[in-house]
Short mmCIF file of C-alpha atoms in Angstrom, two decimals:
data_model
loop_
_atom_site.label_atom_id
_atom_site.label_comp_id
_atom_site.label_asym_id
_atom_site.label_seq_id
_atom_site.Cartn_x
_atom_site.Cartn_y
_atom_site.Cartn_z
CA MET A 1 -0.09 0.12 -0.04
CA LYS A 2 1.66 3.26 -1.05
CA SER A 3 2.65 6.23 1.78
CA ASN A 4 0.80 9.22 1.86
CA LYS A 5 3.99 9.89 4.40
CA TYR A 6 6.82 11.93 2.90
CA CYS A 7 10.42 13.52 4.66
CA VAL A 8 12.33 16.28 3.11
CA ILE A 9 15.74 16.41 4.52
CA MET A 10 18.13 19.69 3.87
CA ALA A 11 21.39 18.89 3.53
CA GLY A 12 22.82 22.41 1.71
CA GLY A 13 24.82 24.02 4.17
CA ILE A 14 27.99 24.15 4.50
CA GLY A 15 28.83 23.84 8.46
CA SER A 16 31.30 27.05 8.69
CA ARG A 17 31.01 27.32 12.50
CA PHE A 18 32.49 23.77 12.67
CA TRP A 19 35.41 24.50 10.94
CA PRO A 20 38.34 23.05 10.74
CA LEU A 21 36.75 19.86 10.11
CA SER A 22 33.46 21.17 8.18
CA THR A 23 34.51 22.79 5.15
CA THR A 24 33.03 23.39 1.63
CA ASN A 25 34.68 20.50 -0.04
CA LYS A 26 32.68 18.47 2.92
CA PRO A 27 30.66 20.21 5.23
CA LYS A 28 29.58 18.91 9.06
CA GLN A 29 26.07 17.27 7.67
CA PHE A 30 28.36 14.47 6.17
CA LEU A 31 30.59 13.99 8.55
CA ASP A 32 30.64 11.67 12.08
CA ILE A 33 30.53 14.88 14.34
CA LEU A 34 29.09 12.90 16.95
CA ASN A 35 31.53 9.60 16.38
CA THR A 36 29.26 7.41 15.94
CA GLY A 37 30.41 5.74 12.96
CA ARG A 38 27.63 7.44 10.96
CA SER A 39 27.19 10.82 9.24
CA LEU A 40 24.64 13.07 10.98
CA LEU A 41 22.62 12.95 6.94
CA GLN A 42 22.65 8.96 7.49
CA GLN A 43 21.69 9.31 11.76
CA THR A 44 18.48 11.89 10.04
CA TYR A 45 17.87 8.97 7.85
CA ASP A 46 18.13 6.30 9.67
CA ARG A 47 15.90 8.04 12.12
CA PHE A 48 13.13 8.84 9.75
CA VAL A 49 13.04 5.81 7.85
CA LYS A 50 12.16 4.09 10.72
CA ILE A 51 8.54 5.73 9.90
CA ILE A 52 8.62 6.82 6.34
CA PRO A 53 9.72 4.46 3.41
CA ALA A 54 12.71 5.57 1.80
CA GLU A 55 11.57 5.84 -1.81
CA ASN A 56 9.42 8.86 -0.12
CA ILE A 57 12.64 10.74 1.81
CA LEU A 58 13.95 13.37 -0.48
CA ILE A 59 17.62 15.04 0.18
CA VAL A 60 17.82 18.14 -0.71
CA THR A 61 21.67 19.48 -1.69
CA GLY A 62 24.14 21.56 -3.56
CA VAL A 63 24.61 19.81 -6.61
CA GLU A 64 28.27 19.44 -5.61
CA TYR A 65 27.13 17.49 -3.17
CA VAL A 66 25.25 15.10 -4.81
CA GLU A 67 27.89 12.53 -5.17
CA ILE A 68 28.17 11.99 -1.62
CA VAL A 69 24.73 11.95 -0.54
CA HIS A 70 24.52 9.02 -3.19
CA GLU A 71 27.69 7.24 -1.20
CA GLN A 72 25.94 7.93 1.93
CA LEU A 73 22.72 7.02 1.09
CA PRO A 74 22.66 3.90 -1.68
CA SER A 75 19.17 2.88 -0.47
CA ILE A 76 17.73 6.29 -1.86
CA PRO A 77 16.56 6.61 -5.33
CA LEU A 78 18.62 9.26 -7.25
CA GLU A 79 15.76 10.92 -8.90
CA ASN A 80 15.10 11.77 -4.71
CA ILE A 81 18.16 13.78 -4.55
CA LEU A 82 17.48 17.33 -5.34
CA ALA A 83 20.34 19.27 -6.37
CA GLU A 84 20.69 22.77 -6.06
CA PRO A 85 22.82 24.84 -8.59
CA MET A 86 22.86 27.40 -5.83
CA ARG A 87 22.12 28.07 -2.07
CA ARG A 88 19.03 29.89 -1.94
CA ASN A 89 18.08 29.53 1.83
CA THR A 90 14.60 27.04 3.06
CA ALA A 91 12.26 28.59 1.15
CA PRO A 92 13.56 27.75 -2.77
CA CYS A 93 14.67 24.14 -1.35
CA ILE A 94 11.00 23.59 0.25
CA ALA A 95 9.22 24.49 -2.88
CA TYR A 96 11.48 21.96 -4.75
CA ALA A 97 10.58 19.29 -2.42
CA SER A 98 7.04 20.57 -2.24
CA TYR A 99 6.52 20.53 -5.94
CA LYS A 100 8.47 17.38 -6.59
CA ILE A 101 6.19 15.80 -4.05
CA HIS A 102 2.70 16.84 -5.26
CA LYS A 103 3.55 15.48 -9.14
CA LYS A 104 3.74 12.22 -7.22
CA ASN A 105 1.10 12.01 -4.52
CA ALA A 106 -1.21 15.09 -4.33
CA HIS A 107 -2.60 13.93 -0.58
CA ALA A 108 1.24 13.64 0.80
CA SER A 109 1.84 14.70 4.37
CA ILE A 110 5.34 16.44 4.55
CA VAL A 111 7.65 16.46 7.45
CA VAL A 112 10.82 19.07 6.49
CA ALA A 113 14.13 18.79 8.96
CA PRO A 114 17.74 19.86 8.78
CA ALA A 115 19.87 17.00 8.34
CA ASP A 116 22.33 18.34 11.25
CA HIS A 117 20.31 17.51 14.25
CA LEU A 118 21.02 15.49 17.28
CA ILE A 119 17.64 13.41 18.56
CA ILE A 120 18.35 11.94 21.74
CA ASP A 121 14.62 10.58 22.55
CA GLU A 122 14.06 9.07 19.24
CA ASP A 123 10.80 6.96 19.75
CA ASP A 124 9.34 9.74 21.61
CA PHE A 125 10.42 12.07 18.38
CA LEU A 126 9.06 9.87 15.78
CA ASN A 127 5.82 9.39 17.26
CA GLN A 128 5.19 13.36 17.36
CA ILE A 129 6.53 13.38 13.90
CA SER A 130 3.67 10.90 13.00
CA GLU A 131 0.92 12.56 15.29
CA GLY A 132 2.00 15.76 14.04
CA LEU A 133 1.94 14.99 10.28
CA ASN A 134 -2.43 13.67 11.07
CA PHE A 135 -3.02 16.47 12.63
CA ALA A 136 -1.16 19.25 10.07
CA THR A 137 -3.04 17.10 7.16
CA GLN A 138 -6.30 16.89 8.86
CA SER A 139 -6.33 20.36 10.47
CA ASN A 140 -4.53 22.23 7.17
CA VAL A 141 -2.29 23.79 9.48
CA LEU A 142 1.64 24.45 9.19
CA LEU A 143 2.85 22.98 12.04
CA THR A 144 6.29 23.54 13.87
CA LEU A 145 7.84 21.88 16.61
CA GLY A 146 9.24 24.14 19.43
CA ILE A 147 11.75 23.23 22.13
CA THR A 148 11.30 23.92 25.91
CA PRO A 149 14.22 25.91 26.64
CA ASP A 150 16.17 25.09 29.67
CA ARG A 151 18.71 28.53 29.15
CA PRO A 152 18.50 31.67 27.34
CA ALA A 153 20.48 30.86 24.04
CA THR A 154 21.21 33.39 22.12
CA GLY A 155 21.84 30.83 19.34
CA PHE A 156 18.37 29.58 18.51
CA GLY A 157 15.48 31.54 16.92
CA TYR A 158 12.35 31.80 19.48
CA ILE A 159 8.64 31.21 18.65
CA GLN A 160 5.84 32.62 20.66
CA VAL A 161 2.87 30.90 22.01
CA ASP A 162 -0.20 32.78 21.32
CA SER A 163 -2.19 30.81 24.05
CA MET A 164 -1.50 27.42 25.84
CA ASP A 165 -4.92 25.28 25.49
CA GLU A 166 -4.10 22.83 28.34
CA THR A 167 -6.59 20.41 26.62
CA SER A 168 -4.49 20.39 23.09
CA GLN A 169 -0.94 19.69 22.44
CA TYR A 170 -1.13 22.10 19.83
CA HIS A 171 -1.39 25.81 20.29
CA LYS A 172 -1.69 29.12 17.54
CA VAL A 173 1.66 30.71 17.24
CA LYS A 174 1.92 34.43 17.85
CA SER A 175 5.56 35.67 16.94
CA PHE A 176 8.52 34.71 15.57
CA THR A 177 12.28 36.23 16.81
CA GLU A 178 15.21 35.30 15.34
CA LYS A 179 18.30 34.89 17.42
CA PRO A 180 18.23 37.33 20.46
CA HIS A 181 20.38 39.08 22.32
CA LEU A 182 21.47 37.67 25.85
CA GLU A 183 19.19 39.98 27.67
CA LEU A 184 15.98 39.34 25.22
CA ALA A 185 16.71 35.43 25.76
CA LYS A 186 16.62 35.80 29.77
CA PHE A 187 13.37 37.27 29.19
CA PHE A 188 12.02 35.01 26.56
CA VAL A 189 12.59 32.05 28.83
CA LYS A 190 11.21 33.75 31.99
CA SER A 191 7.99 34.37 30.72
CA GLY A 192 7.08 31.17 29.47
CA GLU A 193 5.42 31.93 26.22
CA PHE A 194 8.64 31.37 24.31
CA TYR A 195 9.93 27.96 22.57
CA TRP A 196 12.94 27.70 20.62
CA ASN A 197 12.54 27.49 16.33
CA SER A 198 14.05 23.97 15.76
CA GLY A 199 13.54 24.71 12.45
CA ILE A 200 11.08 21.15 11.77
CA PHE A 201 8.05 21.65 9.76
CA LEU A 202 4.94 19.54 9.20
CA TRP A 203 2.34 19.95 6.77
CA SER A 204 0.52 19.01 3.68
CA VAL A 205 1.50 19.54 0.78
CA LYS A 206 -1.15 20.98 -0.59
CA SER A 207 -0.96 23.65 2.40
CA ILE A 208 2.19 24.61 1.90
CA LYS A 209 1.33 24.68 -1.59
CA HIS A 210 -1.08 27.18 -1.11
CA ALA A 211 0.81 29.11 1.25
CA LEU A 212 4.00 29.76 -1.35
CA ALA A 213 1.23 30.97 -3.90
CA GLU A 214 -0.09 33.32 -1.15
CA PHE A 215 2.85 34.80 0.59
CA LEU A 216 5.54 33.91 -2.31
CA PRO A 217 3.69 33.93 -5.61
CA GLU A 218 7.49 34.58 -7.53
CA LEU A 219 8.72 31.82 -6.19
CA SER A 220 5.71 29.71 -6.63
CA ASN A 221 4.99 31.13 -10.03
CA LEU A 222 8.20 30.25 -11.12
CA PHE A 223 7.41 26.31 -9.80
CA GLU A 224 4.29 26.48 -11.87
CA GLU A 225 5.35 27.58 -14.55
CA HIS A 226 8.28 24.57 -14.83
CA SER A 227 6.46 21.96 -13.13
CA HIS A 228 5.77 19.90 -16.49
CA SER A 229 9.68 19.45 -16.27
CA LEU A 230 10.11 18.16 -12.80
CA GLY A 231 10.88 14.17 -13.39
CA THR A 232 11.99 14.62 -16.71
CA ASN A 233 15.23 14.96 -18.52
CA ASP A 234 14.34 18.81 -18.43
CA GLU A 235 14.15 19.00 -14.27
CA LYS A 236 17.80 20.19 -14.23
CA GLU A 237 17.81 23.30 -16.88
CA ALA A 238 14.11 23.98 -15.04
CA ILE A 239 16.00 24.38 -11.72
CA ASN A 240 18.69 26.10 -13.14
CA LYS A 241 16.04 28.80 -14.20
CA ILE A 242 14.00 29.04 -11.57
CA TYR A 243 17.06 29.52 -9.09
CA SER A 244 18.77 31.82 -11.09
CA ALA A 245 15.71 34.22 -11.01
CA THR A 246 14.50 33.41 -7.16
CA LYS A 247 16.20 35.48 -4.10
CA SER A 248 17.39 33.81 -0.96
CA ILE A 249 14.67 33.46 1.34
CA SER A 250 13.76 31.28 4.70
CA ILE A 251 10.74 29.60 5.04
CA ASP A 252 10.51 31.23 8.37
CA TYR A 253 10.52 34.87 7.05
CA GLY A 254 8.63 34.04 3.81
CA VAL A 255 5.55 32.34 4.67
CA MET A 256 5.68 31.39 9.23
CA GLU A 257 5.92 34.54 9.93
CA LYS A 258 2.99 35.70 7.63
CA ALA A 259 0.25 33.17 7.91
CA ASP A 260 -2.00 32.47 10.21
CA ASN A 261 -2.61 29.29 10.48
CA VAL A 262 0.85 28.40 12.25
CA PHE A 263 0.80 25.98 14.83
CA ILE A 264 3.30 24.44 17.22
CA ARG A 265 3.96 21.58 19.46
CA CYS A 266 5.81 22.70 22.09
CA THR A 267 7.81 19.25 23.17
CA ASN A 268 11.69 18.31 24.30
CA PHE A 269 12.90 15.04 23.14
CA GLY A 270 16.16 15.67 23.65
CA TRP A 271 17.02 18.23 21.19
CA SER A 272 20.38 20.26 19.46
CA ASP A 273 20.87 21.74 16.25
CA LEU A 274 24.62 21.15 16.64
CA GLY A 275 25.23 24.54 15.12
CA THR A 276 28.96 25.46 16.88
CA TRP A 277 31.09 23.51 18.56
CA ASP A 278 29.95 24.60 21.98
CA SER A 279 26.53 22.95 21.11
CA LEU A 280 28.56 19.67 20.77
CA TYR A 281 30.33 20.08 23.73
CA ASN A 282 26.65 20.41 25.93
CA VAL A 283 25.58 17.17 24.43
CA SER A 284 29.03 15.31 24.74
CA GLU A 285 30.09 12.78 27.28
CA LYS A 286 32.77 14.80 29.84
CA ASP A 287 35.42 13.27 31.41
CA GLU A 288 35.80 14.26 35.43
CA ASN A 289 36.87 17.68 34.86
CA GLN A 290 33.91 18.79 32.39
CA ASN A 291 36.37 17.89 29.79
CA VAL A 292 35.25 16.50 26.03
CA SER A 293 38.13 14.73 24.51
CA HIS A 294 38.24 13.08 21.07
CA GLY A 295 41.45 11.31 20.15
CA ASN A 296 43.30 8.56 21.25
CA MET A 297 47.27 10.55 22.42
CA ILE A 298 45.20 13.36 24.62
CA ALA A 299 46.88 14.22 27.84
CA LEU A 300 45.03 16.82 29.89
CA SER A 301 46.31 18.27 32.77
CA ASP A 302 44.85 20.99 35.28
CA SER A 303 42.62 21.69 32.52
CA ASP A 304 39.10 22.10 32.54
CA ASN A 305 35.65 22.48 30.57
CA ASN A 306 37.69 22.27 27.27
CA TYR A 307 36.81 20.31 23.66
CA VAL A 308 39.60 19.15 22.69
CA GLN A 309 39.33 17.10 19.16
CA ILE A 310 42.99 15.59 17.60
CA PRO A 311 43.63 12.95 15.04
CA ASN A 312 44.36 9.54 16.75
CA GLY A 313 48.11 8.86 16.69
CA LYS A 314 49.46 12.72 16.82
CA LEU A 315 49.85 13.32 20.34
CA ALA A 316 48.73 16.37 22.34
CA VAL A 317 50.03 17.61 26.02
CA ILE A 318 47.50 20.24 27.16
CA LYS A 319 47.96 22.05 30.67
CA ASP A 320 46.33 24.87 32.45
CA ILE A 321 43.98 25.53 29.68
CA ASP A 322 40.30 25.82 30.70
CA ASN A 323 36.90 26.91 28.53
CA MET A 324 38.51 26.36 25.20
CA ILE A 325 37.95 24.88 22.15
CA ILE A 326 40.85 22.92 20.41
CA VAL A 327 40.07 20.97 16.97
CA ASP A 328 43.15 19.52 14.52
CA SER A 329 41.39 18.38 11.34
CA GLY A 330 45.69 17.47 10.04
CA ASP A 331 46.34 20.60 8.17
CA LYS A 332 44.36 23.25 9.98
CA ILE A 333 44.09 23.93 13.73
CA LEU A 334 41.20 25.78 15.68
CA ILE A 335 41.96 27.30 19.14
CA CYS A 336 39.36 29.66 20.89
CA ASN A 337 37.53 30.38 23.81
CA ARG A 338 34.05 28.82 23.76
CA GLU A 339 32.47 32.28 24.62
CA ASN A 340 33.89 33.70 21.59
CA GLU A 341 33.35 30.73 19.19
CA GLN A 342 30.28 32.68 17.84
CA TRP A 343 33.11 34.59 16.06
CA VAL A 344 34.24 31.22 14.43
CA LYS A 345 32.41 31.73 10.66
CA GLU A 346 33.95 35.65 10.59
CA LEU A 347 37.79 34.91 11.74
CA VAL A 348 37.39 32.20 9.42
CA ASP A 349 36.61 34.09 6.56
CA ASP A 350 39.12 36.98 7.49
CA ALA A 351 41.97 34.10 7.68
CA ASN A 352 40.65 32.47 4.35
CA GLN A 353 41.29 36.19 2.53
CA ARG A 354 44.07 37.58 3.95
CA PHE A 355 46.32 34.47 3.20
CA ASN A 356 44.20 33.60 0.12
CA ILE A 357 43.21 30.26 0.80
#
């Protein structure tokens, strides 16, 4: 029996905040960041394939990463790897996948998720995805998952709940706020009305197509114009034309902040977006001095609260160092205070320009 459930995994980022391991040639979603033997993309696929057939899972990625995706996920049909010719943020990515799915199944329900998230309680997560897909489809809403904040994090977006109906697990969304400064984040957490934006969305293909047509008509019209080419030999040329003609815009800004049928399920299944080295430190196993170390020849002495990653076989002797991130990729090294790691992307960009890399 054909399933109406589909999954779209967004795997097009370059993960610059995970430099030096994450590079434009092989971004973090294709790396075994968690040292499990599976890349973040593979773990995301492993999670969703438990409830969604492999043939209904689509990966949207950059054209330069199609081969890597195919190598890491050989069970996914090649036509399910959607190649973006250029990066245009999440709205065009989601529109591309939605139009592809609609052509196959006009009754589809879709979960959209990034490729690089950590989920601790996978059983709870998958139950909520299944329930959420049913709710979103039956209620004709755009649903997102909100994570109960446990600290005033400034690296996440926040979603404000309009009102908490104790009789329902789903609540209308009042507002979206991009990454706030610390004082505002503290206010959000204290108020109890705000949840972290997980970037995970659930809806029917009809609902998202309708929303795109209403709030991003230029983008929607481009896909409507070229929809006959999807799934044919002309698809690549059509997508090149669409992406060349469209702006870079997020689905949050383009649709979710404007639509009046946006709902949230507030939850906590052990989530991290793994956006930075410090977020990886927070979810990693630590020694008695709260150090995280990956490498078989690391000697730490009188050092606390560090994240250290050194290639196996390379000796690293570290003394009297606290609250640092030390990552050696073999030919590049990152050393910075954990409190200042938000500057990694900018510092790497500056260094690349300075040394013409």
